[in-house]
Coordinates of C-alpha atoms and ligand atoms in Angstrom, one line a residue:
M1 CA 6.4 -8.6 -38.0
V2 CA 4.0 -10.3 -35.8
N3 CA 5.0 -13.9 -36.1
S4 CA 3.0 -16.0 -33.8
D5 CA -0.1 -16.1 -31.9
E6 CA 0.4 -16.9 -28.3
R7 CA -2.3 -16.6 -25.7
C8 CA -1.5 -15.3 -22.3
L9 CA -3.8 -16.2 -19.5
L10 CA -3.3 -14.2 -16.4
G11 CA -3.9 -15.9 -13.1
C12 CA -6.0 -13.0 -12.1
G13 CA -9.8 -13.5 -12.4
N14 CA -10.8 -14.9 -15.7
I15 CA -9.2 -12.2 -17.8
E16 CA -7.8 -13.5 -21.0
L17 CA -5.4 -11.0 -22.7
F18 CA -4.5 -11.1 -26.3
F19 CA -1.5 -9.2 -27.5
F20 CA 1.3 -8.6 -29.8
Y21 CA 3.9 -11.1 -29.5
H22 CA 7.4 -10.6 -30.8
H23 CA 10.3 -12.9 -31.1
P24 CA 12.1 -12.6 -27.8
A25 CA 15.3 -11.4 -29.5
S26 CA 13.6 -8.5 -31.2
L27 CA 11.8 -7.7 -28.0
S28 CA 15.1 -7.6 -26.1
K29 CA 16.6 -5.4 -28.8
A30 CA 13.6 -3.1 -28.7
M31 CA 14.1 -2.7 -25.0
G32 CA 17.8 -2.7 -25.2
L33 CA 18.1 -5.2 -22.4
N34 CA 17.8 -8.8 -21.4
H35 CA 14.3 -9.7 -20.4
H36 CA 15.2 -10.4 -16.8
V37 CA 17.7 -7.6 -16.3
R38 CA 16.5 -5.6 -13.4
G39 CA 16.6 -1.8 -12.9
S40 CA 19.6 -1.8 -10.7
Q41 CA 21.7 -3.1 -13.5
M42 CA 20.1 -1.3 -16.3
S43 CA 22.2 1.8 -16.5
Q44 CA 25.3 -0.4 -16.9
S45 CA 24.6 -1.3 -20.5
D46 CA 26.6 0.8 -23.0
S47 CA 24.5 -0.4 -25.9
V48 CA 21.5 1.1 -24.3
D49 CA 23.2 4.4 -24.3
E50 CA 24.0 4.0 -28.0
D51 CA 20.4 3.3 -28.6
V52 CA 19.4 6.2 -26.6
Q53 CA 21.7 8.5 -28.5
A54 CA 20.5 7.1 -31.8
F55 CA 16.8 7.4 -31.0
L56 CA 16.4 10.4 -28.9
P57 CA 16.9 13.3 -31.3
D58 CA 17.6 16.2 -29.0
Q59 CA 18.5 16.0 -25.4
D60 CA 16.9 19.5 -25.0
Q61 CA 13.5 18.0 -26.0
L62 CA 13.5 15.2 -23.5
H63 CA 11.3 17.0 -21.1
T64 CA 8.6 17.4 -23.7
Y65 CA 7.6 13.7 -23.5
D66 CA 4.3 13.7 -21.7
D67 CA 3.8 10.0 -22.0
L68 CA 6.7 7.6 -21.3
T69 CA 5.4 4.9 -23.5
K70 CA 5.7 7.2 -26.5
V71 CA 9.5 7.6 -25.9
N72 CA 11.4 5.9 -28.7
P73 CA 12.8 3.4 -27.9
V74 CA 11.0 2.9 -24.6
T75 CA 13.7 1.5 -22.3
P76 CA 14.3 2.1 -18.6
T77 CA 17.2 4.3 -19.5
T78 CA 15.3 6.6 -21.9
V79 CA 12.4 6.7 -19.5
L80 CA 14.7 7.7 -16.7
K81 CA 16.4 10.4 -18.8
C82 CA 13.0 11.9 -19.6
L83 CA 11.8 11.9 -16.0
Q84 CA 15.0 13.5 -15.0
A85 CA 14.7 16.2 -17.7
R86 CA 11.1 16.9 -16.7
Y87 CA 12.0 17.1 -13.0
R88 CA 14.7 19.6 -13.9
M89 CA 12.1 21.7 -15.7
K90 CA 9.8 21.4 -12.6
V91 CA 7.4 19.1 -14.4
F92 CA 6.3 16.6 -11.8
Y93 CA 3.6 14.5 -13.6
T94 CA 4.1 12.2 -16.5
H95 CA 1.8 9.6 -18.1
A96 CA 3.1 6.0 -18.5
G97 CA 0.3 4.6 -20.6
C98 CA -2.7 4.3 -18.3
T99 CA -0.6 5.1 -15.2
L100 CA 0.4 8.4 -13.9
V101 CA 3.9 8.9 -12.5
A102 CA 4.2 11.6 -9.8
L103 CA 7.6 12.8 -8.8
N104 CA 7.7 14.4 -5.4
P105 CA 9.0 18.0 -5.7
F106 CA 9.7 18.2 -1.9
Q107 CA 8.7 21.8 -2.0
S108 CA 5.5 23.6 -2.4
I109 CA 4.8 24.6 -6.1
P110 CA 2.7 27.7 -6.3
D111 CA -0.6 27.3 -8.1
L112 CA -0.1 23.7 -9.0
Y113 CA -3.2 22.6 -7.0
S114 CA -5.1 25.9 -6.8
L115 CA -8.9 26.2 -7.1
D116 CA -8.5 27.7 -10.6
V117 CA -6.4 24.8 -11.8
M118 CA -9.0 22.4 -10.5
K119 CA -11.7 24.2 -12.4
E120 CA -9.6 24.2 -15.6
Y121 CA -9.3 20.5 -15.5
H122 CA -12.9 20.0 -14.4
C123 CA -14.4 22.2 -17.1
A124 CA -12.1 21.2 -20.0
P125 CA -13.8 19.3 -22.8
Q126 CA -10.7 17.1 -23.1
P127 CA -8.7 17.3 -19.9
Q128 CA -6.4 14.6 -21.1
E129 CA -5.0 17.0 -23.6
F130 CA -3.8 19.3 -20.8
K131 CA -0.4 18.8 -19.1
P132 CA -0.3 15.6 -17.1
H133 CA -1.6 16.2 -13.6
I134 CA -3.2 14.3 -10.8
F135 CA -6.4 16.2 -11.6
I136 CA -6.6 14.4 -15.0
V137 CA -6.8 11.1 -13.1
A138 CA -9.4 12.6 -10.7
E139 CA -11.5 14.0 -13.5
K140 CA -11.3 10.9 -15.6
A141 CA -12.7 8.8 -12.8
Y142 CA -15.4 11.4 -12.1
R143 CA -16.5 11.4 -15.8
N144 CA -16.5 7.6 -15.8
V145 CA -19.0 7.7 -12.9
R146 CA -21.1 10.3 -14.8
S147 CA -21.1 8.2 -18.0
Q148 CA -22.4 5.3 -15.9
L149 CA -20.5 2.8 -18.0
E150 CA -19.8 -0.5 -16.2
P151 CA -18.0 -0.8 -13.8
V152 CA -19.2 2.6 -12.7
D153 CA -17.5 2.6 -9.3
Q154 CA -13.8 3.7 -9.5
S155 CA -10.7 3.0 -7.6
L156 CA -7.7 5.3 -7.5
V157 CA -4.7 3.3 -6.5
V158 CA -1.9 5.4 -5.1
S159 CA 1.4 3.6 -4.4
G160 CA 5.0 4.3 -3.8
E161 CA 7.6 4.0 -1.1
S162 CA 7.6 5.8 2.2
G163 CA 7.9 9.6 1.6
A164 CA 7.1 9.3 -2.1
G165 CA 3.9 11.4 -1.7
K166 CA 1.0 9.0 -1.5
T167 CA -0.8 10.8 1.3
W168 CA -0.2 14.1 -0.3
T169 CA -1.7 12.7 -3.6
S170 CA -4.6 11.1 -1.8
R171 CA -5.4 14.4 -0.1
C172 CA -5.2 16.2 -3.5
L173 CA -7.7 13.8 -4.9
M174 CA -10.0 14.2 -1.9
K175 CA -9.8 18.0 -2.1
Y176 CA -10.6 17.8 -5.8
Y177 CA -13.8 15.9 -5.2
A178 CA -14.7 17.9 -2.2
T179 CA -14.6 20.9 -4.6
V180 CA -16.0 19.7 -7.9
A181 CA -18.5 17.3 -6.4
A182 CA -19.6 19.6 -3.6
S183 CA -23.4 20.0 -3.4
S184 CA -24.7 23.3 -4.7
S185 CA -26.0 24.2 -1.2
V186 CA -22.4 24.2 0.0
L187 CA -21.4 26.6 -2.7
K188 CA -24.1 28.9 -1.4
S189 CA -23.3 28.4 2.3
Q190 CA -19.5 28.3 2.4
N191 CA -19.7 29.1 6.1
T192 CA -21.3 25.8 7.1
V193 CA -18.1 24.4 8.5
K194 CA -19.1 20.9 9.3
R195 CA -20.5 20.1 5.9
I196 CA -19.7 16.6 4.7
E197 CA -16.9 17.7 2.4
R198 CA -15.2 19.3 5.3
R199 CA -15.8 16.3 7.5
V200 CA -14.3 14.0 5.0
L201 CA -11.2 16.1 4.6
D202 CA -10.9 16.5 8.4
S203 CA -11.1 12.7 8.9
N204 CA -7.5 12.5 7.6
S205 CA -6.2 15.0 10.1
L206 CA -8.0 13.1 12.9
M207 CA -6.4 9.8 12.0
E208 CA -2.9 11.3 11.5
P209 CA -1.8 11.8 15.1
F210 CA -2.8 8.2 15.9
G211 CA -1.6 6.5 12.8
N212 CA 1.4 8.6 11.7
A213 CA 4.9 8.8 13.1
C214 CA 8.2 10.4 12.4
T215 CA 10.5 7.9 10.7
L216 CA 13.9 8.0 9.1
R217 CA 12.2 8.1 5.6
N218 CA 9.4 10.5 6.3
H219 CA 8.8 12.9 9.2
N220 CA 5.1 12.3 8.9
S221 CA 4.8 8.7 7.8
S222 CA 1.5 6.9 7.7
R223 CA 1.9 3.6 9.6
F224 CA -1.2 2.0 8.2
G225 CA -2.8 1.5 4.8
K226 CA -6.2 3.0 3.9
Y227 CA -9.0 2.8 1.4
I228 CA -11.3 5.7 1.5
Q229 CA -14.6 5.4 -0.4
L230 CA -16.1 8.7 -1.5
Q231 CA -19.8 8.2 -1.8
L232 CA -21.7 9.9 -4.6
D233 CA -25.4 10.4 -5.1
R234 CA -27.4 10.1 -8.3
C235 CA -26.2 13.5 -9.4
Q236 CA -22.5 12.6 -8.6
L237 CA -22.4 14.9 -5.6
L238 CA -20.3 13.9 -2.6
V239 CA -22.7 12.8 0.2
G240 CA -20.4 10.8 2.4
A241 CA -17.4 8.6 2.8
S242 CA -16.1 5.6 4.6
V243 CA -12.6 4.5 5.6
Q244 CA -11.1 1.0 5.8
T245 CA -7.7 0.7 7.3
Y246 CA -5.0 -2.0 7.0
L247 CA -2.1 -3.3 9.0
L248 CA -1.6 -0.6 11.6
E249 CA 2.1 -0.9 12.8
K250 CA 1.1 -1.3 16.4
T251 CA 4.6 -2.7 17.4
R252 CA 5.7 1.0 17.2
V253 CA 3.8 1.6 20.5
S254 CA 6.2 -0.5 22.5
C255 CA 9.4 -0.3 20.4
Q256 CA 10.7 2.1 17.7
P257 CA 13.6 1.6 15.4
A258 CA 16.7 3.6 16.3
N259 CA 16.2 7.4 15.7
E260 CA 12.5 7.0 15.0
R261 CA 9.6 8.1 17.1
N262 CA 6.4 6.7 18.5
F263 CA 3.0 7.8 17.0
H264 CA 2.6 11.6 17.0
I265 CA -0.2 11.4 19.6
F266 CA 2.3 10.4 22.3
Y267 CA 4.1 13.7 21.9
Q268 CA 0.9 15.7 21.7
V269 CA -0.8 14.7 24.9
T270 CA 0.4 16.4 28.0
H271 CA 3.2 14.3 29.4
Q272 CA 3.2 14.1 33.2
A273 CA 6.3 12.6 34.6
S274 CA 5.6 9.9 37.0
T275 CA 7.8 8.4 39.6
C276 CA 6.0 5.1 39.5
F277 CA 5.0 3.6 36.2
L278 CA 2.6 1.1 37.7
H279 CA 0.6 3.6 39.7
R280 CA 0.4 6.1 36.9
A281 CA -0.6 3.4 34.4
A282 CA -3.3 2.1 36.8
E283 CA -4.6 5.6 37.3
L284 CA -4.8 6.2 33.5
L285 CA -6.5 2.9 32.9
C286 CA -8.8 3.4 35.8
V287 CA -8.0 0.0 37.3
S288 CA -6.6 -0.9 40.7
A289 CA -2.8 -0.9 40.8
E290 CA -2.9 -4.3 42.5
D291 CA -4.9 -5.9 39.7
L292 CA -2.7 -4.4 37.1
Q293 CA 0.4 -5.8 38.8
T294 CA -1.1 -9.2 39.1
C295 CA -2.0 -9.2 35.5
L296 CA 1.5 -8.3 34.4
R297 CA 3.2 -10.7 36.8
V298 CA 1.0 -13.8 37.0
Q299 CA -0.3 -16.0 34.2
T300 CA -3.3 -18.3 34.5
L301 CA -2.7 -21.7 33.1
R302 CA -5.5 -24.1 32.3
A303 CA -5.1 -27.7 33.4
G304 CA -8.2 -29.6 32.5
K305 CA -11.1 -27.7 34.3
Q306 CA -8.7 -26.2 36.8
N307 CA -6.9 -22.9 36.7
M308 CA -3.3 -22.7 38.0
L309 CA -1.5 -19.5 38.7
K310 CA 2.1 -19.2 37.6
P311 CA 4.5 -16.3 38.2
C312 CA 6.0 -14.8 35.0
S313 CA 9.7 -14.4 34.4
Q314 CA 11.0 -10.8 34.0
A315 CA 11.1 -11.2 30.2
Q316 CA 7.5 -12.5 30.2
C317 CA 6.4 -9.5 32.3
I318 CA 7.9 -7.1 29.7
V319 CA 6.2 -9.0 26.9
R320 CA 2.9 -8.6 28.8
R321 CA 3.4 -5.0 29.5
D322 CA 4.1 -4.3 25.8
C323 CA 1.2 -6.4 24.8
L324 CA -1.1 -4.4 27.0
A325 CA 0.1 -1.2 25.3
K326 CA -0.3 -2.6 21.8
L327 CA -3.7 -4.0 22.6
I328 CA -5.1 -0.8 23.9
Y329 CA -3.6 1.2 21.0
A330 CA -4.8 -1.1 18.2
Q331 CA -8.3 -1.2 19.8
L332 CA -8.3 2.6 20.2
F333 CA -7.4 3.1 16.5
E334 CA -10.1 0.7 15.4
W335 CA -12.6 2.6 17.6
L336 CA -11.5 5.9 16.1
V337 CA -12.0 4.6 12.6
I338 CA -15.5 3.4 13.5
F339 CA -16.2 6.7 15.1
I340 CA -15.0 8.6 12.0
N341 CA -17.1 6.3 9.8
K342 CA -20.2 7.0 11.8
S343 CA -19.6 10.7 11.3
I344 CA -18.9 10.7 7.6
C345 CA -20.8 7.7 6.2
A346 CA -23.9 8.6 4.2
D347 CA -27.2 6.8 4.7
K348 CA -27.1 3.7 2.4
F349 CA -30.1 4.9 0.4
S350 CA -28.6 8.3 -0.4
W351 CA -25.6 7.2 -2.4
C352 CA -25.3 4.9 -5.4
N353 CA -21.7 5.1 -6.6
F354 CA -18.3 5.6 -5.2
I355 CA -14.7 6.7 -6.0
G356 CA -12.3 4.9 -3.8
V357 CA -8.8 6.2 -3.0
L358 CA -6.3 3.5 -1.9
D359 CA -3.1 4.7 -0.2
V360 CA -1.0 1.7 0.6
Y361 CA 2.5 0.9 1.6
G362 CA 4.9 0.3 -1.3
F363 CA 7.1 -2.7 -1.7
E364 CA 9.6 -2.9 1.2
C365 CA 13.1 -4.4 1.4
F366 CA 15.1 -3.6 4.5
H367 CA 18.3 -5.0 6.0
I368 CA 16.1 -7.1 8.2
N369 CA 12.6 -8.1 7.1
N370 CA 10.0 -10.0 9.1
L371 CA 6.3 -10.6 9.1
E372 CA 5.3 -7.0 8.5
Q373 CA 7.4 -6.8 5.3
L374 CA 6.0 -10.2 4.2
C375 CA 2.5 -9.0 4.5
I376 CA 3.2 -5.6 2.8
N377 CA 5.0 -7.3 -0.1
Y378 CA 2.3 -9.9 -0.4
A379 CA -0.2 -7.1 -0.8
N380 CA 2.0 -5.5 -3.4
E381 CA 2.2 -8.7 -5.3
K382 CA -1.6 -8.9 -5.4
L383 CA -1.9 -5.3 -6.5
Q384 CA 0.8 -5.8 -9.1
Q385 CA -1.1 -8.7 -10.6
H386 CA -4.2 -6.5 -10.7
F387 CA -2.2 -3.7 -12.3
V388 CA -0.6 -5.9 -15.0
A389 CA -4.0 -7.4 -16.0
H390 CA -5.4 -3.9 -16.2
Y391 CA -2.4 -2.5 -18.1
L392 CA -2.4 -5.3 -20.7
K393 CA -6.1 -4.7 -21.2
A394 CA -5.6 -1.0 -21.6
Q395 CA -2.7 -1.6 -24.1
Q396 CA -5.0 -3.9 -26.1
E397 CA -7.6 -1.1 -26.3
D398 CA -4.9 1.3 -27.4
Y399 CA -3.7 -0.9 -30.2
V400 CA -7.2 -1.4 -31.4
S401 CA -7.9 2.3 -31.3
E402 CA -4.7 2.9 -33.3
G403 CA -5.9 0.5 -35.9
L404 CA -3.0 -1.9 -35.4
E405 CA -3.1 -5.5 -36.3
W406 CA -2.8 -7.3 -33.0
S407 CA -1.6 -10.5 -31.6
F408 CA -0.4 -11.7 -28.2
I409 CA 2.2 -10.9 -25.7
K410 CA 3.7 -13.8 -23.8
Y411 CA 3.8 -12.4 -20.3
Q412 CA 5.1 -14.0 -17.2
D413 CA 2.4 -13.5 -14.5
N414 CA 3.4 -13.4 -10.8
Q415 CA 0.9 -16.1 -9.9
S416 CA 3.6 -18.5 -8.9
C417 CA 5.0 -16.1 -6.3
L418 CA 1.4 -15.6 -4.9
D419 CA 1.0 -19.4 -4.8
L420 CA 4.2 -19.6 -2.8
I421 CA 3.0 -17.1 -0.3
E422 CA -0.7 -17.8 0.1
G423 CA -1.4 -20.9 -1.9
S424 CA -3.2 -24.0 -0.7
P425 CA -2.5 -26.6 0.7
L426 CA 1.2 -25.7 1.1
S427 CA 2.6 -22.2 1.2
V428 CA 4.6 -19.9 3.4
F429 CA 1.3 -18.7 5.1
S430 CA -0.2 -22.2 5.6
L431 CA 3.0 -23.5 7.2
L432 CA 3.4 -20.4 9.3
N433 CA -0.2 -20.8 10.5
E434 CA 0.2 -24.5 11.2
E435 CA 3.2 -23.6 13.4
S436 CA 1.4 -20.8 15.1
R437 CA -1.5 -23.0 16.1
L438 CA 0.7 -25.5 17.9
N439 CA 0.7 -25.0 21.6
R440 CA 4.5 -24.8 22.0
D441 CA 7.3 -22.3 21.7
S442 CA 8.3 -21.9 18.1
D443 CA 11.7 -22.9 16.7
A444 CA 12.9 -20.8 13.8
R445 CA 15.4 -23.4 12.6
A446 CA 12.8 -26.2 12.6
L447 CA 10.4 -24.0 10.6
K448 CA 13.1 -23.3 8.1
V449 CA 13.7 -27.0 7.6
R450 CA 10.0 -27.5 7.1
L451 CA 9.7 -24.7 4.6
E452 CA 12.7 -26.0 2.7
K453 CA 11.2 -29.5 2.6
E454 CA 7.7 -28.5 1.5
L455 CA 8.3 -25.5 -0.8
C456 CA 11.6 -26.2 -2.6
G457 CA 9.6 -27.1 -5.7
N458 CA 8.6 -23.4 -6.2
A459 CA 11.3 -21.5 -8.1
N460 CA 10.4 -18.2 -6.3
I461 CA 11.8 -19.4 -2.9
S462 CA 15.5 -19.9 -2.1
W463 CA 17.9 -19.9 0.9
H464 CA 21.4 -18.5 1.2
K465 CA 23.4 -21.7 1.7
F466 CA 26.0 -20.2 4.1
S467 CA 23.7 -18.0 6.2
Q468 CA 23.6 -18.9 9.9
V469 CA 20.3 -17.0 10.3
P470 CA 17.1 -19.0 9.7
H471 CA 15.5 -17.2 6.8
F472 CA 13.9 -17.7 3.4
T473 CA 14.2 -15.5 0.3
V474 CA 11.3 -14.7 -2.0
A475 CA 11.8 -13.6 -5.6
H476 CA 9.2 -10.9 -5.8
Y477 CA 8.3 -9.2 -9.1
A478 CA 10.2 -6.2 -7.7
G479 CA 13.3 -8.1 -6.6
K480 CA 14.5 -10.6 -4.0
V481 CA 13.7 -10.1 -0.3
S482 CA 15.1 -12.2 2.5
Y483 CA 12.8 -12.7 5.5
Q484 CA 14.1 -13.6 8.9
L485 CA 12.2 -16.5 10.6
E486 CA 13.2 -15.6 14.2
G487 CA 10.2 -14.2 15.9
M488 CA 7.9 -14.6 12.9
V489 CA 5.6 -17.2 14.4
E490 CA 5.2 -15.2 17.7
K491 CA 4.3 -12.2 15.6
N492 CA 1.8 -14.2 13.6
K493 CA 0.2 -15.6 16.8
D494 CA 0.0 -12.1 18.2
P495 CA -1.1 -13.7 21.6
V496 CA -3.2 -11.6 24.0
P497 CA -3.3 -13.0 27.6
P498 CA -7.0 -13.2 28.5
E499 CA -6.2 -11.7 31.9
L500 CA -5.4 -8.4 30.2
I501 CA -8.7 -8.3 28.5
S502 CA -10.6 -9.1 31.7
L503 CA -8.6 -6.3 33.5
L504 CA -9.6 -3.7 30.8
Q505 CA -13.2 -4.8 31.0
K506 CA -13.2 -4.1 34.7
S507 CA -11.9 -0.5 34.1
D508 CA -13.9 2.4 35.4
N509 CA -13.0 4.2 32.2
Q510 CA -16.1 4.2 30.0
L511 CA -14.2 4.2 26.7
L512 CA -12.1 1.2 27.7
Q513 CA -15.1 -0.7 28.8
Q514 CA -16.8 0.1 25.5
M515 CA -13.8 -0.9 23.5
F516 CA -13.3 -4.2 25.2
S517 CA -16.8 -5.3 25.9
Q518 CA -17.0 -6.3 22.2
H519 CA -13.8 -8.2 22.6
Q520 CA -15.5 -10.5 25.0
T521 CA -18.3 -11.3 22.6
E522 CA -15.8 -11.9 19.8
N523 CA -13.8 -14.3 21.9
S524 CA -16.8 -16.2 23.3
T525 CA -18.3 -16.8 19.9
K526 CA -15.2 -17.6 18.0
G527 CA -13.1 -19.2 20.6
L528 CA -10.0 -17.5 21.9
S529 CA -8.1 -15.8 19.2
K530 CA -6.7 -18.5 17.0
V531 CA -7.0 -16.2 14.0
T532 CA -3.5 -15.4 13.0
V533 CA -2.2 -12.1 11.7
V534 CA -1.6 -13.5 8.2
S535 CA -5.1 -15.0 8.0
K536 CA -6.7 -11.7 9.1
F537 CA -4.6 -9.8 6.6
K538 CA -5.3 -12.3 3.8
N539 CA -9.0 -11.9 4.4
S540 CA -9.0 -8.1 4.5
L541 CA -6.9 -8.1 1.3
E542 CA -9.3 -10.5 -0.4
S543 CA -12.2 -8.1 0.4
L544 CA -10.1 -5.2 -1.0
M545 CA -9.3 -7.1 -4.2
K546 CA -12.9 -7.9 -4.7
I547 CA -13.7 -4.2 -4.5
L548 CA -10.9 -3.4 -6.9
H549 CA -12.0 -6.1 -9.4
A550 CA -15.5 -4.6 -9.3
T551 CA -14.3 -1.0 -10.0
T552 CA -12.5 0.8 -12.8
P553 CA -8.9 1.2 -11.6
H554 CA -6.6 4.2 -12.1
Y555 CA -3.0 3.9 -11.0
T556 CA -0.8 6.7 -9.7
R557 CA 2.8 5.8 -8.9
C558 CA 4.5 8.2 -6.6
I559 CA 8.3 8.4 -6.8
K560 CA 10.7 9.8 -4.2
P561 CA 13.5 11.4 -6.3
N562 CA 16.1 11.3 -3.4
P563 CA 16.2 9.6 0.0
E564 CA 17.1 12.9 1.8
C565 CA 13.8 14.5 0.9
K566 CA 15.6 17.5 -0.6
P567 CA 13.8 19.7 -3.0
L568 CA 14.5 19.2 -6.7
M569 CA 17.3 16.6 -6.3
F570 CA 17.0 13.7 -8.7
K571 CA 19.0 10.5 -8.0
K572 CA 18.8 8.1 -11.0
Q573 CA 19.6 5.0 -9.1
E574 CA 17.0 5.7 -6.4
V575 CA 14.3 6.4 -9.1
V576 CA 15.0 3.3 -11.2
V577 CA 14.7 1.0 -8.2
Q578 CA 11.3 2.5 -7.5
L579 CA 10.1 2.4 -11.1
E580 CA 10.9 -1.3 -10.8
A581 CA 9.2 -1.8 -7.4
C582 CA 6.0 -0.1 -8.5
G583 CA 5.7 -2.1 -11.7
I584 CA 6.5 0.7 -14.2
V585 CA 9.5 -1.3 -15.5
E586 CA 7.1 -4.2 -16.1
A587 CA 4.7 -1.8 -17.8
I588 CA 7.6 -0.6 -20.0
H589 CA 8.4 -4.2 -20.9
I590 CA 4.8 -4.7 -22.0
S591 CA 4.7 -1.4 -23.8
A592 CA 8.1 -2.0 -25.5
A593 CA 6.8 -5.3 -26.9
G594 CA 4.2 -3.3 -28.8
F595 CA 6.6 -0.6 -29.8
P596 CA 8.2 -2.0 -33.0
V597 CA 4.9 -2.2 -34.9
R598 CA 3.7 1.3 -33.9
Ligands
ATP1 N1 3.1 17.1 -4.7 C1 3.8 17.5 -3.7 N2 4.1 18.8 -3.6 C2 4.9 19.3 -2.6 N3 5.4 18.5 -1.6 C3 5.0 17.2 -1.6 C4 4.2 16.6 -2.7 N4 4.1 15.3 -2.5 C5 4.7 15.1 -1.3 N5 5.3 16.2 -0.8 C6 6.2 16.3 0.4 O1 6.7 15.0 0.7 C7 6.4 14.6 2.0 C8 6.1 13.2 2.1 O2 4.9 12.9 1.4 P1 3.8 11.9 2.0 O3 3.7 12.0 3.5 O4 2.6 12.1 1.2 O5 4.5 10.5 1.6 P2 3.9 9.0 1.7 O6 4.2 8.3 0.5 O7 2.5 9.1 2.1 O8 4.8 8.4 2.9 P3 4.4 7.3 4.0 O9 4.3 6.0 3.3 O10 5.7 7.3 4.8 O11 3.2 7.7 4.7 C9 5.2 15.5 2.4 O12 5.2 15.8 3.8 C10 5.4 16.8 1.6 O13 6.3 17.6 2.3

């Protein structure tokens, strides 16, 4: 049985987790796979299928498993079969221990989210005994706030790949609270349109045109991450909200991948054809055409105390033009978020707890990956570490409540991958920042040599020996991703020529003036932007992690059953890769380790 006590110390906070530990051989057998076998290879094992045949009594009953960790044996294959059977029966939600798996139906399901259903879950003495539903998660968090047990504040983490249904799910959660936590006066005066509940829900629609775009994977894809805090008063009524956004994909403004579109807003404003870009742009920006032209064509170089003017090459002019567009757009988006927050945020004395909804990009691995994917996957590593710590803790509580004798699971944390990316003194980020602060053009090959020299001691980084393209490969918890180094340093510097800012400050347009007057103060106090993209992102992620650590988390993993977004089509290979990327496979490993003694 339980044969040795091993302590697992997760690198996350100071949480020490004590669990069942089984001999690795019995663990592998229980799972029907080698410990390191990844999802993409899982379905190949015949022995797994034998196990499945032997253990699962009746294929017709597979859809009845409401909780994947209760499947016997719990292997990726059995889990997949259950999900598929449930999807076929139009059952879209399934528990996986303390996580909820949400399969996207890609069609509207009548009455699944109606007011009556909301009320049923809200009023039930034991909602968890009802069919799995996103409202169980919502209600659980709400009751946790009511019970005032520490940590009282809650975080609902919704993750998944593009098109999996994160925004849909977040909206469902917000609608739920806007209904069940609406103040009684609202119920009396349903006609009061601009009540806070309405304003909170509307804030989404206001951000969408500016932050969403039609992509190959989702016709209405959010190109930013967001954390929305729903503020609750002493009586747990919704009194306000605030939004924090992450990593707007501003490069989309100047360049879109083939067959994708720019942000929706560009197709919604009246498009007036202009014969002359420069004059039209100057008109829109309320600056003189001559000044705009000079800004785009001439750069000011500092030589000691003197300024020298130097004409730009054609390529430099294009970079400056795109930079101007990205700069205005990013600043406008930021302004919009501040504006929304002013309109929905409650007075700080009127609320005491919050339920936060986090809608973040899932793990990404494309044909070509660069700084954007590195940041997104780094965020996912952080969230995965948080998830695993939480999951192990919840498992422990389960075992105790089941009266099981308990020991320890030896579990490989992803701390070494995080050290590789963000560690100090030497990591991918620190070397990238070092390179970005040097006042010279970057050389991708030289950077690759540097990374190789400094980081080869970390087992999570590697290089394809025969590749001609400067790159590095990171072994993430969800799989290996190769990142191209070409252009990465420039993206990290994200340089803004000061002439562009001065130009916008001189604009006759009040909004532009307002948006950029702050820019000047920022630059004059902090010195001209030496803050790199990865440093900014790391800081904002650290603040987010602090909030998550101080709240009770609830995880919902959205799964896209097919890449074509077709209703009720379930592709096993697609699903298993996502289960792996969102950490469910890891959770299954942990759960399976406890299984033989159950
Ligand atoms: N529960 C659901 N019921 C019906 N349709 C859904 C559901 N969830 C998602 N969808 C459909 O799937 C589409 C994609 O969902 P959504 O925009 O929420 O994905 P996402 O994960 O937020 O993607 P991205 O990361 O690209 O923003 C929606 O436009 C909607 O049509």
